[in-house]
GROMACS .gro file of C-alpha atoms in nm:
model
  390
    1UNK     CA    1  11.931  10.431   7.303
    2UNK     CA    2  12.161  10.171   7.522
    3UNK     CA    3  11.910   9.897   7.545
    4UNK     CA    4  11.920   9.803   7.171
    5UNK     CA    5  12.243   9.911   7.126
    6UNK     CA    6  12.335   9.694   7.403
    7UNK     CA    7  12.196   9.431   7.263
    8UNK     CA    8  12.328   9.451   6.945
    9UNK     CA    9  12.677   9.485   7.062
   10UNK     CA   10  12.636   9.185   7.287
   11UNK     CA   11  12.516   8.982   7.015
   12UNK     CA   12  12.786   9.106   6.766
   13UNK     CA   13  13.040   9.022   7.023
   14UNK     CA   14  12.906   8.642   7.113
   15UNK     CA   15  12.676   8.532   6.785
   16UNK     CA   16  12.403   8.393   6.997
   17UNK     CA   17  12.091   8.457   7.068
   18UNK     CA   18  12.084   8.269   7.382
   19UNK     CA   19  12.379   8.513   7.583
   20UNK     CA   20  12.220   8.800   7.405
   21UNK     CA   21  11.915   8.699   7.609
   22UNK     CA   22  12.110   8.655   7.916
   23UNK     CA   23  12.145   9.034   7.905
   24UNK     CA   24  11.851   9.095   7.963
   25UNK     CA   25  11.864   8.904   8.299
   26UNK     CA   26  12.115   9.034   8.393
   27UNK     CA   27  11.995   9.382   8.420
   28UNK     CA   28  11.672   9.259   8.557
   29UNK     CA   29  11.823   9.021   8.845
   30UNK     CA   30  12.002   9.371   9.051
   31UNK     CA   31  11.674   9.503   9.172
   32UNK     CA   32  11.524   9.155   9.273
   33UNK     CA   33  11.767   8.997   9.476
   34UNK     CA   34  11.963   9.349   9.616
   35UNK     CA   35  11.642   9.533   9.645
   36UNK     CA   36  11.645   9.577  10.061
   37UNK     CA   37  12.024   9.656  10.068
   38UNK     CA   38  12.013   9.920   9.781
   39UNK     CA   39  11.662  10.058   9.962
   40UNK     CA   40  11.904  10.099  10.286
   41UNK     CA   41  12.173  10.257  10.095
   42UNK     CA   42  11.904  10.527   9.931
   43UNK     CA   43  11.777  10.557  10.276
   44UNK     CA   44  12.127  10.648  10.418
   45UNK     CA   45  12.293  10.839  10.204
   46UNK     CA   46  12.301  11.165  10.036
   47UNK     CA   47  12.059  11.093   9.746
   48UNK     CA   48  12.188  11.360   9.491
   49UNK     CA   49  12.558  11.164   9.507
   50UNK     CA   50  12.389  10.764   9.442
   51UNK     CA   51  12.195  10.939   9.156
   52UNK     CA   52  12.527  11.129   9.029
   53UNK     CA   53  12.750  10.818   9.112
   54UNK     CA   54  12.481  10.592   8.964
   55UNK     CA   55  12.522  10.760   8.563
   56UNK     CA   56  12.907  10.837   8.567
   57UNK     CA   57  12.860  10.457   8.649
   58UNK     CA   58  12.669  10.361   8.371
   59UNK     CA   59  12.851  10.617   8.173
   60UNK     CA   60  13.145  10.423   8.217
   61UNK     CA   61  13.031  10.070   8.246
   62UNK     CA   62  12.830  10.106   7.876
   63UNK     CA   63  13.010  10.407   7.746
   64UNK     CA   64  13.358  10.432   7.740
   65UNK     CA   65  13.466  10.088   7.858
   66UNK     CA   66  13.305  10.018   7.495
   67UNK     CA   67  13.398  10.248   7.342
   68UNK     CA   68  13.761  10.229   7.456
   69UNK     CA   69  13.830   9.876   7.411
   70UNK     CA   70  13.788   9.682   7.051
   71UNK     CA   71  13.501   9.419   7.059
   72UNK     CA   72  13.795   9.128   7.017
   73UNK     CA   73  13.877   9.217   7.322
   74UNK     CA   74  13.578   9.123   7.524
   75UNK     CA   75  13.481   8.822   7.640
   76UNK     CA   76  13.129   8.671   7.726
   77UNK     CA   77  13.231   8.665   8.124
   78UNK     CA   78  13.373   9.050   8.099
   79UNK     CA   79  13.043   9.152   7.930
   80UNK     CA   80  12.807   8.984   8.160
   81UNK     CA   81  12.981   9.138   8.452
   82UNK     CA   82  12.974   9.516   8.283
   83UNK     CA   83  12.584   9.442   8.237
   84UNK     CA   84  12.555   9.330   8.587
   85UNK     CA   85  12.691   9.579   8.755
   86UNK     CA   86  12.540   9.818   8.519
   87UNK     CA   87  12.194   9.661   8.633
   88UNK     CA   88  12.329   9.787   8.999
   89UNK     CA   89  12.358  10.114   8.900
   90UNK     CA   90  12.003  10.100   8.746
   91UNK     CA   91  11.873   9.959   9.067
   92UNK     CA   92  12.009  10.226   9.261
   93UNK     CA   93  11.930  10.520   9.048
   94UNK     CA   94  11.558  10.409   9.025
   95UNK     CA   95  11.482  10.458   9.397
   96UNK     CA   96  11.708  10.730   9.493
   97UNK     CA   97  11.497  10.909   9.202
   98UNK     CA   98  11.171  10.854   9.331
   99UNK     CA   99  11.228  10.869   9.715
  100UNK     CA  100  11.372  11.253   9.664
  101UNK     CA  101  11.052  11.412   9.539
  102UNK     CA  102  10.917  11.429   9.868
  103UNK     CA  103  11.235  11.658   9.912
  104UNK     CA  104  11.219  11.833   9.611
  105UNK     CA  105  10.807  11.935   9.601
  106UNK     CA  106  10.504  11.994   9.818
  107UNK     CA  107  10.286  11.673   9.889
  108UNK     CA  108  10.003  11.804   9.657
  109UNK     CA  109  10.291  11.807   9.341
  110UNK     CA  110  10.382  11.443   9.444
  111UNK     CA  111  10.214  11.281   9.136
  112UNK     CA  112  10.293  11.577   8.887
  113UNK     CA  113  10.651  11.541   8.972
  114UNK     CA  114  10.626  11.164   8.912
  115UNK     CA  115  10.472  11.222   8.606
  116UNK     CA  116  10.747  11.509   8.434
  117UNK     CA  117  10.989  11.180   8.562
  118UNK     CA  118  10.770  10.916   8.319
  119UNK     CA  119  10.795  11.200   8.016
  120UNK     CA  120  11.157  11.153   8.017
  121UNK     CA  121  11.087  10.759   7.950
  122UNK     CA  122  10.793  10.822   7.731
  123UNK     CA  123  10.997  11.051   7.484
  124UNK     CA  124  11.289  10.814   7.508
  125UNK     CA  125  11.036  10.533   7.397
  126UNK     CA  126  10.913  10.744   7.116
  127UNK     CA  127  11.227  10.844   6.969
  128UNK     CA  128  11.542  10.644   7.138
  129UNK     CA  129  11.475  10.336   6.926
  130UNK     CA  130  11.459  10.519   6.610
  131UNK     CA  131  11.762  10.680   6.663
  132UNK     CA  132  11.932  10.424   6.828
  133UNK     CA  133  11.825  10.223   6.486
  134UNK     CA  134  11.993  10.487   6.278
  135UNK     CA  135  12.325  10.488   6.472
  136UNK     CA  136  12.403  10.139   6.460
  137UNK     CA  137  12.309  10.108   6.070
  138UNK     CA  138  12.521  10.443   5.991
  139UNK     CA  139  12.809  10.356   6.246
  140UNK     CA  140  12.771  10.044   6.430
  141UNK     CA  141  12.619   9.980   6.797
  142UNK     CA  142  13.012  10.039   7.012
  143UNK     CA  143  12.966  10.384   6.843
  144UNK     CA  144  12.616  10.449   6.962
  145UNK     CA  145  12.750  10.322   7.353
  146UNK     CA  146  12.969  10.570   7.305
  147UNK     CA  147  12.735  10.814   7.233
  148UNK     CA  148  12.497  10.724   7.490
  149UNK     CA  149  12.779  10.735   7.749
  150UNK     CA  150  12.769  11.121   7.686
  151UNK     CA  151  12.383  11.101   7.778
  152UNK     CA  152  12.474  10.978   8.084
  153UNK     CA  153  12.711  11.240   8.179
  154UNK     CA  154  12.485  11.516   8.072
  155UNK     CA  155  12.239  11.359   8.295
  156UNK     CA  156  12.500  11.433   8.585
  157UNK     CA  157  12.584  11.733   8.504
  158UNK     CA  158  12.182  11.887   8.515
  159UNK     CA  159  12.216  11.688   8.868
  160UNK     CA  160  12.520  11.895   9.000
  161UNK     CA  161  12.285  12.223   9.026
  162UNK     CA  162  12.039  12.104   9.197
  163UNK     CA  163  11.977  12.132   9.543
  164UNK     CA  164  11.910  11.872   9.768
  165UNK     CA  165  11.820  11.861  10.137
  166UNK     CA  166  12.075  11.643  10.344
  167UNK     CA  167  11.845  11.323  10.377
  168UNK     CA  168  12.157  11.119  10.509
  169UNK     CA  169  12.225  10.941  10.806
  170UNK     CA  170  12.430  10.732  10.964
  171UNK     CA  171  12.395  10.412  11.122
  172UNK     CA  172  12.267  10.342  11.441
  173UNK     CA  173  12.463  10.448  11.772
  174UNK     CA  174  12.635  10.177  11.960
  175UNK     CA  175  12.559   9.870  11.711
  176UNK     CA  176  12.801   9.739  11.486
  177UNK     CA  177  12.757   9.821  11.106
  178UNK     CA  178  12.596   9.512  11.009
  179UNK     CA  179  12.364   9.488  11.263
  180UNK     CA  180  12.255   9.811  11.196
  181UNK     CA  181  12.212   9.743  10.829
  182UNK     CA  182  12.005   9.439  10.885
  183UNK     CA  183  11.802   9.636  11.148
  184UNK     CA  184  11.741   9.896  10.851
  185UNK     CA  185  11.686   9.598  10.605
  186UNK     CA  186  11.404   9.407  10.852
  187UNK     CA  187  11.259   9.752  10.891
  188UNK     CA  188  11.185   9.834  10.539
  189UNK     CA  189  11.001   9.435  10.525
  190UNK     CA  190  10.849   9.484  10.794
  191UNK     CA  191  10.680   9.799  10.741
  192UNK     CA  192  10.612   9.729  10.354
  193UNK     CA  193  10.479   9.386  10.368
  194UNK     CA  194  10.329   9.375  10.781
  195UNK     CA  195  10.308   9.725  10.889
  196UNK     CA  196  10.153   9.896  10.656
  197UNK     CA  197   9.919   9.711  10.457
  198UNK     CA  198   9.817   9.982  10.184
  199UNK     CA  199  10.181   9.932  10.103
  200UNK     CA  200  10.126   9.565  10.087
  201UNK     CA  201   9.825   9.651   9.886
  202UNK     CA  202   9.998   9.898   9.647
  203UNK     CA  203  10.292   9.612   9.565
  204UNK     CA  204   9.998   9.314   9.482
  205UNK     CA  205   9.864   9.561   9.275
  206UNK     CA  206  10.167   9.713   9.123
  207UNK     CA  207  10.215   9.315   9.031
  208UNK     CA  208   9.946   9.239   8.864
  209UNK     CA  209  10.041   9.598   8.616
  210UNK     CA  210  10.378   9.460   8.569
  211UNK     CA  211  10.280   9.091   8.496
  212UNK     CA  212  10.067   9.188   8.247
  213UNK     CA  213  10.207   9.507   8.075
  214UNK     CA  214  10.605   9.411   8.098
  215UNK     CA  215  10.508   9.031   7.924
  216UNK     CA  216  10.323   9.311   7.623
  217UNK     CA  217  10.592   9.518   7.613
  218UNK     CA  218  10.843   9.238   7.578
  219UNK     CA  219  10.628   8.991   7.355
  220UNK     CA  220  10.517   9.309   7.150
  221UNK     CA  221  10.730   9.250   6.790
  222UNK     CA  222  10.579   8.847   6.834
  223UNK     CA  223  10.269   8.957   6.863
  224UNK     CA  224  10.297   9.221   6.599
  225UNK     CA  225  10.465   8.995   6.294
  226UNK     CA  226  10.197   8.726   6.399
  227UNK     CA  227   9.849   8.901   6.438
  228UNK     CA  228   9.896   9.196   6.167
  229UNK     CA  229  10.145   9.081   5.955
  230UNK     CA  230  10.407   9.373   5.980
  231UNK     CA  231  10.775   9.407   5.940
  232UNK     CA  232  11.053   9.543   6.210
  233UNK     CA  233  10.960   9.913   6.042
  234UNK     CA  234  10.592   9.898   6.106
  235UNK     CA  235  10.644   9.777   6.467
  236UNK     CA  236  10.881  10.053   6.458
  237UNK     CA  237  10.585  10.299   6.389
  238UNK     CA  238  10.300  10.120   6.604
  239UNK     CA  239  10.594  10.120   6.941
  240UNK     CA  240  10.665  10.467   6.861
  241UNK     CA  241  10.246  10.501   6.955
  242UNK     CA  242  10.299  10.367   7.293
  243UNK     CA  243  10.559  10.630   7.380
  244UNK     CA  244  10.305  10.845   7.259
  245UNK     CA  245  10.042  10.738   7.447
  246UNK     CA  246  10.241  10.756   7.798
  247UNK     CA  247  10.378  11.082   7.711
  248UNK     CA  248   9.999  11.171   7.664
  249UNK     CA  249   9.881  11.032   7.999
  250UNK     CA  250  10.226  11.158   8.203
  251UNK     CA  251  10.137  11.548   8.068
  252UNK     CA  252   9.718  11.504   8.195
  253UNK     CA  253   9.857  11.332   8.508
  254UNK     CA  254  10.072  11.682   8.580
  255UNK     CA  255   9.710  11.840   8.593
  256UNK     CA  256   9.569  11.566   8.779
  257UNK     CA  257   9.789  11.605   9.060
  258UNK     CA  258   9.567  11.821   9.322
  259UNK     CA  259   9.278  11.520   9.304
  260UNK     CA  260   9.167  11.385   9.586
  261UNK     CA  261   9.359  11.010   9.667
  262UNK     CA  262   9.027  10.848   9.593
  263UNK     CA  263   8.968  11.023   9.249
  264UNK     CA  264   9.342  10.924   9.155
  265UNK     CA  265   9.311  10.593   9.233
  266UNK     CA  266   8.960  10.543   9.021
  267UNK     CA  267   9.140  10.697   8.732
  268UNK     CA  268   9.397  10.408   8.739
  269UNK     CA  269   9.070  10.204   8.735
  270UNK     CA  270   8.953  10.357   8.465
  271UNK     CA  271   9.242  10.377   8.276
  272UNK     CA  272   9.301   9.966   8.316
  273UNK     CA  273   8.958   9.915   8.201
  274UNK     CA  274   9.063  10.123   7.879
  275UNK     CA  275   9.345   9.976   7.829
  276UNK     CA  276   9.204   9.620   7.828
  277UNK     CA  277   8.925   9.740   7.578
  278UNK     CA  278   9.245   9.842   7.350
  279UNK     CA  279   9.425   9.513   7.390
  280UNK     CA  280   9.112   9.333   7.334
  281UNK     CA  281   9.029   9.573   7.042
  282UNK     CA  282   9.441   9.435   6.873
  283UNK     CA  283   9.268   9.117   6.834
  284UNK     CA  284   9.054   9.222   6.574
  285UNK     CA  285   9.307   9.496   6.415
  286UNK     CA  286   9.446   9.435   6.077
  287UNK     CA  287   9.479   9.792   5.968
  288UNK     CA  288   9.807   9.942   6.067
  289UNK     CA  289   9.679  10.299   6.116
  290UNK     CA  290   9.387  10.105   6.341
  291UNK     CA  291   9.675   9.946   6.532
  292UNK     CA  292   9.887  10.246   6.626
  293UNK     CA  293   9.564  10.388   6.768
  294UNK     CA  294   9.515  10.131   6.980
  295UNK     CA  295   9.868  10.124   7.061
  296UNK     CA  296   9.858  10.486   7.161
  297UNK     CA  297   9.565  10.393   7.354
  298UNK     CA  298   9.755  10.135   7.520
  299UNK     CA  299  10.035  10.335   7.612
  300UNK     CA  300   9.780  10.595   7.811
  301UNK     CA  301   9.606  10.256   8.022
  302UNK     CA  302   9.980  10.203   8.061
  303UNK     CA  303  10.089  10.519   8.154
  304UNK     CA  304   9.869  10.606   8.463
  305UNK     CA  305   9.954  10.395   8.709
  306UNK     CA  306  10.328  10.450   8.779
  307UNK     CA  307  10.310  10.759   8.894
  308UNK     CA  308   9.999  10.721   9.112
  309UNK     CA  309  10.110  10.465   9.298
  310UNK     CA  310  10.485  10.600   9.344
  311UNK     CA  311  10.266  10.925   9.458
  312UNK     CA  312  10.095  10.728   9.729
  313UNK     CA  313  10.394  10.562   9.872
  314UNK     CA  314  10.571  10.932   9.880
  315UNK     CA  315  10.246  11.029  10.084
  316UNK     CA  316  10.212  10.750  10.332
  317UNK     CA  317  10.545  10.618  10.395
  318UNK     CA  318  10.788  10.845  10.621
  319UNK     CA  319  11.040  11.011  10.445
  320UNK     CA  320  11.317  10.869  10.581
  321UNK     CA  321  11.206  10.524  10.480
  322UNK     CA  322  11.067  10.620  10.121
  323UNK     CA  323  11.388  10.454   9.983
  324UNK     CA  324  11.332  10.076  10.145
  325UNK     CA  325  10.967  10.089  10.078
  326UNK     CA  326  11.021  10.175   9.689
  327UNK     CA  327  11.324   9.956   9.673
  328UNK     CA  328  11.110   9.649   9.801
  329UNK     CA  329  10.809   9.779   9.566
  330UNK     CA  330  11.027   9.730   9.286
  331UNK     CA  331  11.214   9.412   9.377
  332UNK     CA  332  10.854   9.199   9.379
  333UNK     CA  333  10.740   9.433   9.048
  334UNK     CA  334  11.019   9.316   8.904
  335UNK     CA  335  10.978   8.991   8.973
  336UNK     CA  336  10.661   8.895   8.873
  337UNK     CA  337  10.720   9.098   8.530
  338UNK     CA  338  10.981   8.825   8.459
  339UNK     CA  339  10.740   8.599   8.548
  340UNK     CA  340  10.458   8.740   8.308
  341UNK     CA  341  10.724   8.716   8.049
  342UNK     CA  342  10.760   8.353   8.112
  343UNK     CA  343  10.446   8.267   8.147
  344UNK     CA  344  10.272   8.441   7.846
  345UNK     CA  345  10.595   8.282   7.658
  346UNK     CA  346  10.493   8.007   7.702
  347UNK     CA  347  10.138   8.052   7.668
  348UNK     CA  348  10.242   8.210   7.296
  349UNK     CA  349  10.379   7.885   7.239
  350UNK     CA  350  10.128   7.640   7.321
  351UNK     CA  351   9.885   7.804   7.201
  352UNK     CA  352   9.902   8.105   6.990
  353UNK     CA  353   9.925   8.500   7.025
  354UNK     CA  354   9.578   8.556   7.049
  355UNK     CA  355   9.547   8.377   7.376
  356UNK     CA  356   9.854   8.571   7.543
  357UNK     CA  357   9.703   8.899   7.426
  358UNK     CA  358   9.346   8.839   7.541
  359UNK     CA  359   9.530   8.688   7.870
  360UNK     CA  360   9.724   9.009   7.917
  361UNK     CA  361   9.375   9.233   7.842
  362UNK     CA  362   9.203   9.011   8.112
  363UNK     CA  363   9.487   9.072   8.356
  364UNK     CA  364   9.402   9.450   8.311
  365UNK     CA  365   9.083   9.395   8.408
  366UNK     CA  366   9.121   9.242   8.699
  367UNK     CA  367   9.406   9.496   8.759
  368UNK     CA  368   9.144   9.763   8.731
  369UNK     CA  369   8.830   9.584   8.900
  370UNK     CA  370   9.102   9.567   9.203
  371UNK     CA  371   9.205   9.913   9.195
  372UNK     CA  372   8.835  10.033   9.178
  373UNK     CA  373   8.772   9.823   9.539
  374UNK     CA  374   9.078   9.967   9.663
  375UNK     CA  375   8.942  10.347   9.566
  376UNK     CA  376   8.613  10.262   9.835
  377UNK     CA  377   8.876  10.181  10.089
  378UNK     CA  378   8.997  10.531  10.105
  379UNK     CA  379   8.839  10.733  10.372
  380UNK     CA  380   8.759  11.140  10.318
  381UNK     CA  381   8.770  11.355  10.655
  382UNK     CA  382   8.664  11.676  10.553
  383UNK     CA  383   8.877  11.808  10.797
  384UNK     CA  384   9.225  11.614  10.762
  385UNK     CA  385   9.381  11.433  10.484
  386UNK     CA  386   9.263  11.118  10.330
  387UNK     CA  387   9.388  10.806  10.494
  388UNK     CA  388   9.309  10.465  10.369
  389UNK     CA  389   9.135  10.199  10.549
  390UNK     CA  390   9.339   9.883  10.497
   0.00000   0.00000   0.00000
């Protein structure tokens, strides 16, 4: 519900599009250039309090401060700030999240547990924007923060029960704070980009997935007004399909989760390779019930891979450093999903839609033809877990 909500507000507030766009910077820039420090933070301490502290946080910083203040009040600086720091939170919810399932569950329920984690965003894809829609029409987008700010606390409150093992620790004996905190920081790189190279493997991979899917998902109502002719409602309907379809792939993914690494990693293959045949398929769509089966197909390609991969850094990476590695894993898939954005912008531009969604099909396939020669790199001992040869 916040993100269009947000960026309604914003845009009510300053009447451009340009610092309405900022926003979206904003929240993405946290995770990219703090990535190491907040992976050392999740690493250090207690995980259930970042993950509580992280949505009172947004609670407040979307919510009530919103909600409390009248929009003549606000200027462009104060809301850029309240969307940074909001982006802070984000970044440090996002790890702490996925480095306590190794905590929580047994290594076989790694990629199950991942999975439940992507229904939440599937269902919030399917119906949050429709909703969110609804608010702001009926009541107006501060009203909607304001309502969102309760999610947020709700989330909090389902935290407060659950119990979690003291991962914390302090810094190292006998150096001062800093140097410990850079020791921590070099660490993390150094095990995620040198040690470890089926880290190193995971994160090129897990770059090519977002470069391609987060320029669709953002270049998604262009390409939909352009190639089938629709209005805001039908792209309504045909984004409501991708929810649909990761839903669909994050419930067979719970049942997936006692398959060998090998098999797991051949259905992200597989599920790449499907999802290019979908994109590919859009270029040919102009039915709109045609299109929101492709979508749906879309949204399953989509859907796999996030919680296989987050599953294999849980298994391989020590569980004290589970935190770094994911922060850094999302720092550089962050980063080169602005940088699909940008560059299938442009190509939309210079060329035409058709291009940037064959492009984005093609960078699926190699996604997937990548994936499948990193399956034949994993190495079954009958007698010991799998290990991968990298």
């Amino acid at each position: 519900m916040s993100r269009l909500a947000l960026l309604w507000f914003v845009y009510s507030v300053t009447g451009s599009a340009l610092k309405t766009s900022i926003i979206g910077l904003l929240q993405t820039l946290p995770p990219i250039v703090l990535g190491p420090l907040i992976g050392v933070t999740v690493d250090r301490l207690p995980k259930k309090a970042i993950l509580i502290g992280s949505d009172v946080a947004r609670a407040l910083l979307i919510g009530v401060i919103p909600c409390a203040l009248s929009v003549e009040f606000f200027t462009v600086e104060m809301l850029y700030l309240l969307v940074f720091l909001y982006g802070i939170a984000t970044a440090m919810f996002v790890p702490a999240l996925s480095s306590s399932v190794p905590f929580l569950v047994d290594r076989p329920r790694f990629t199950a547990a991942n999975a439940l984690l992507q229904s939440t965003t599937s269902i919030g894809i399917i119906i949050g924007p429709a909703l969110s829609g609804a608010g702001i029409a009926f009541s107006g987008s501060q009203d909607v923060l304001c309502i969102n700010a309760v999610t947020y606390l709700a989330s909090a409150l389902c935290l407060i029960p659950i119990r979690f093992p003291d991962t914390s620790r302090g810094a190292r004996t006998r150096m001062h704070w800093a140097t410990a905190l850079l020791g921590d920081m070099t660490e993390g790189l150094r095990y995620s980009l040198f040690t470890q190279r089926t880290i190193l493997i995971l994160i090129l991979l897990a770059s090519l997935y977002t470069f391609g899917t987060g320029a669709f998902t953002t270049l998604f109502p262009v390409f939909g007004k352009k190639m089938l002719g629709v209005g805001p409602i039908e792209i309504g309907y045909i984004w409501s399909c991708l929810g649909i379809g990761l839903l669909v792939a994050s419930l067979w993914l719970v049942f997936l989760t006692k398959w060998r690494i090998r098999m797991r990693v051949r259905a992200v293959a597989i599920s790449s390779m499907i999802a290019t045949a979908a994109l590919w398929g859009l270029l040919w769509s102009r039915d709109l019930p045609v299109a929101m089966l492709l979508m749906g197909i879309i949204g399953i390609g989509f859907g796999t891979w996030t919680p296989i991969a987050w599953g294999l850094i849980q298994e391989i990476a020590p569980a004290e450093m589970v935190g770094r590695v994911m922060a850094i894993y999302t720092a550089i898939a962050t980063a080169t999903s602005m940088a699909g954005m940008t560059f299938f912008g442009w190509l939309t531009e210079q060329f035409d839609e058709y291009i940037s969604v064959g492009g984005i099909g093609l960078v699926l396939f190699v996604l997937g033809v990548a994936t499948l020669w990193f399956s034949g790199r994993v190495i079954v001992n009958p007698h010991q877990a799998e290990t991968v040869n990298a």
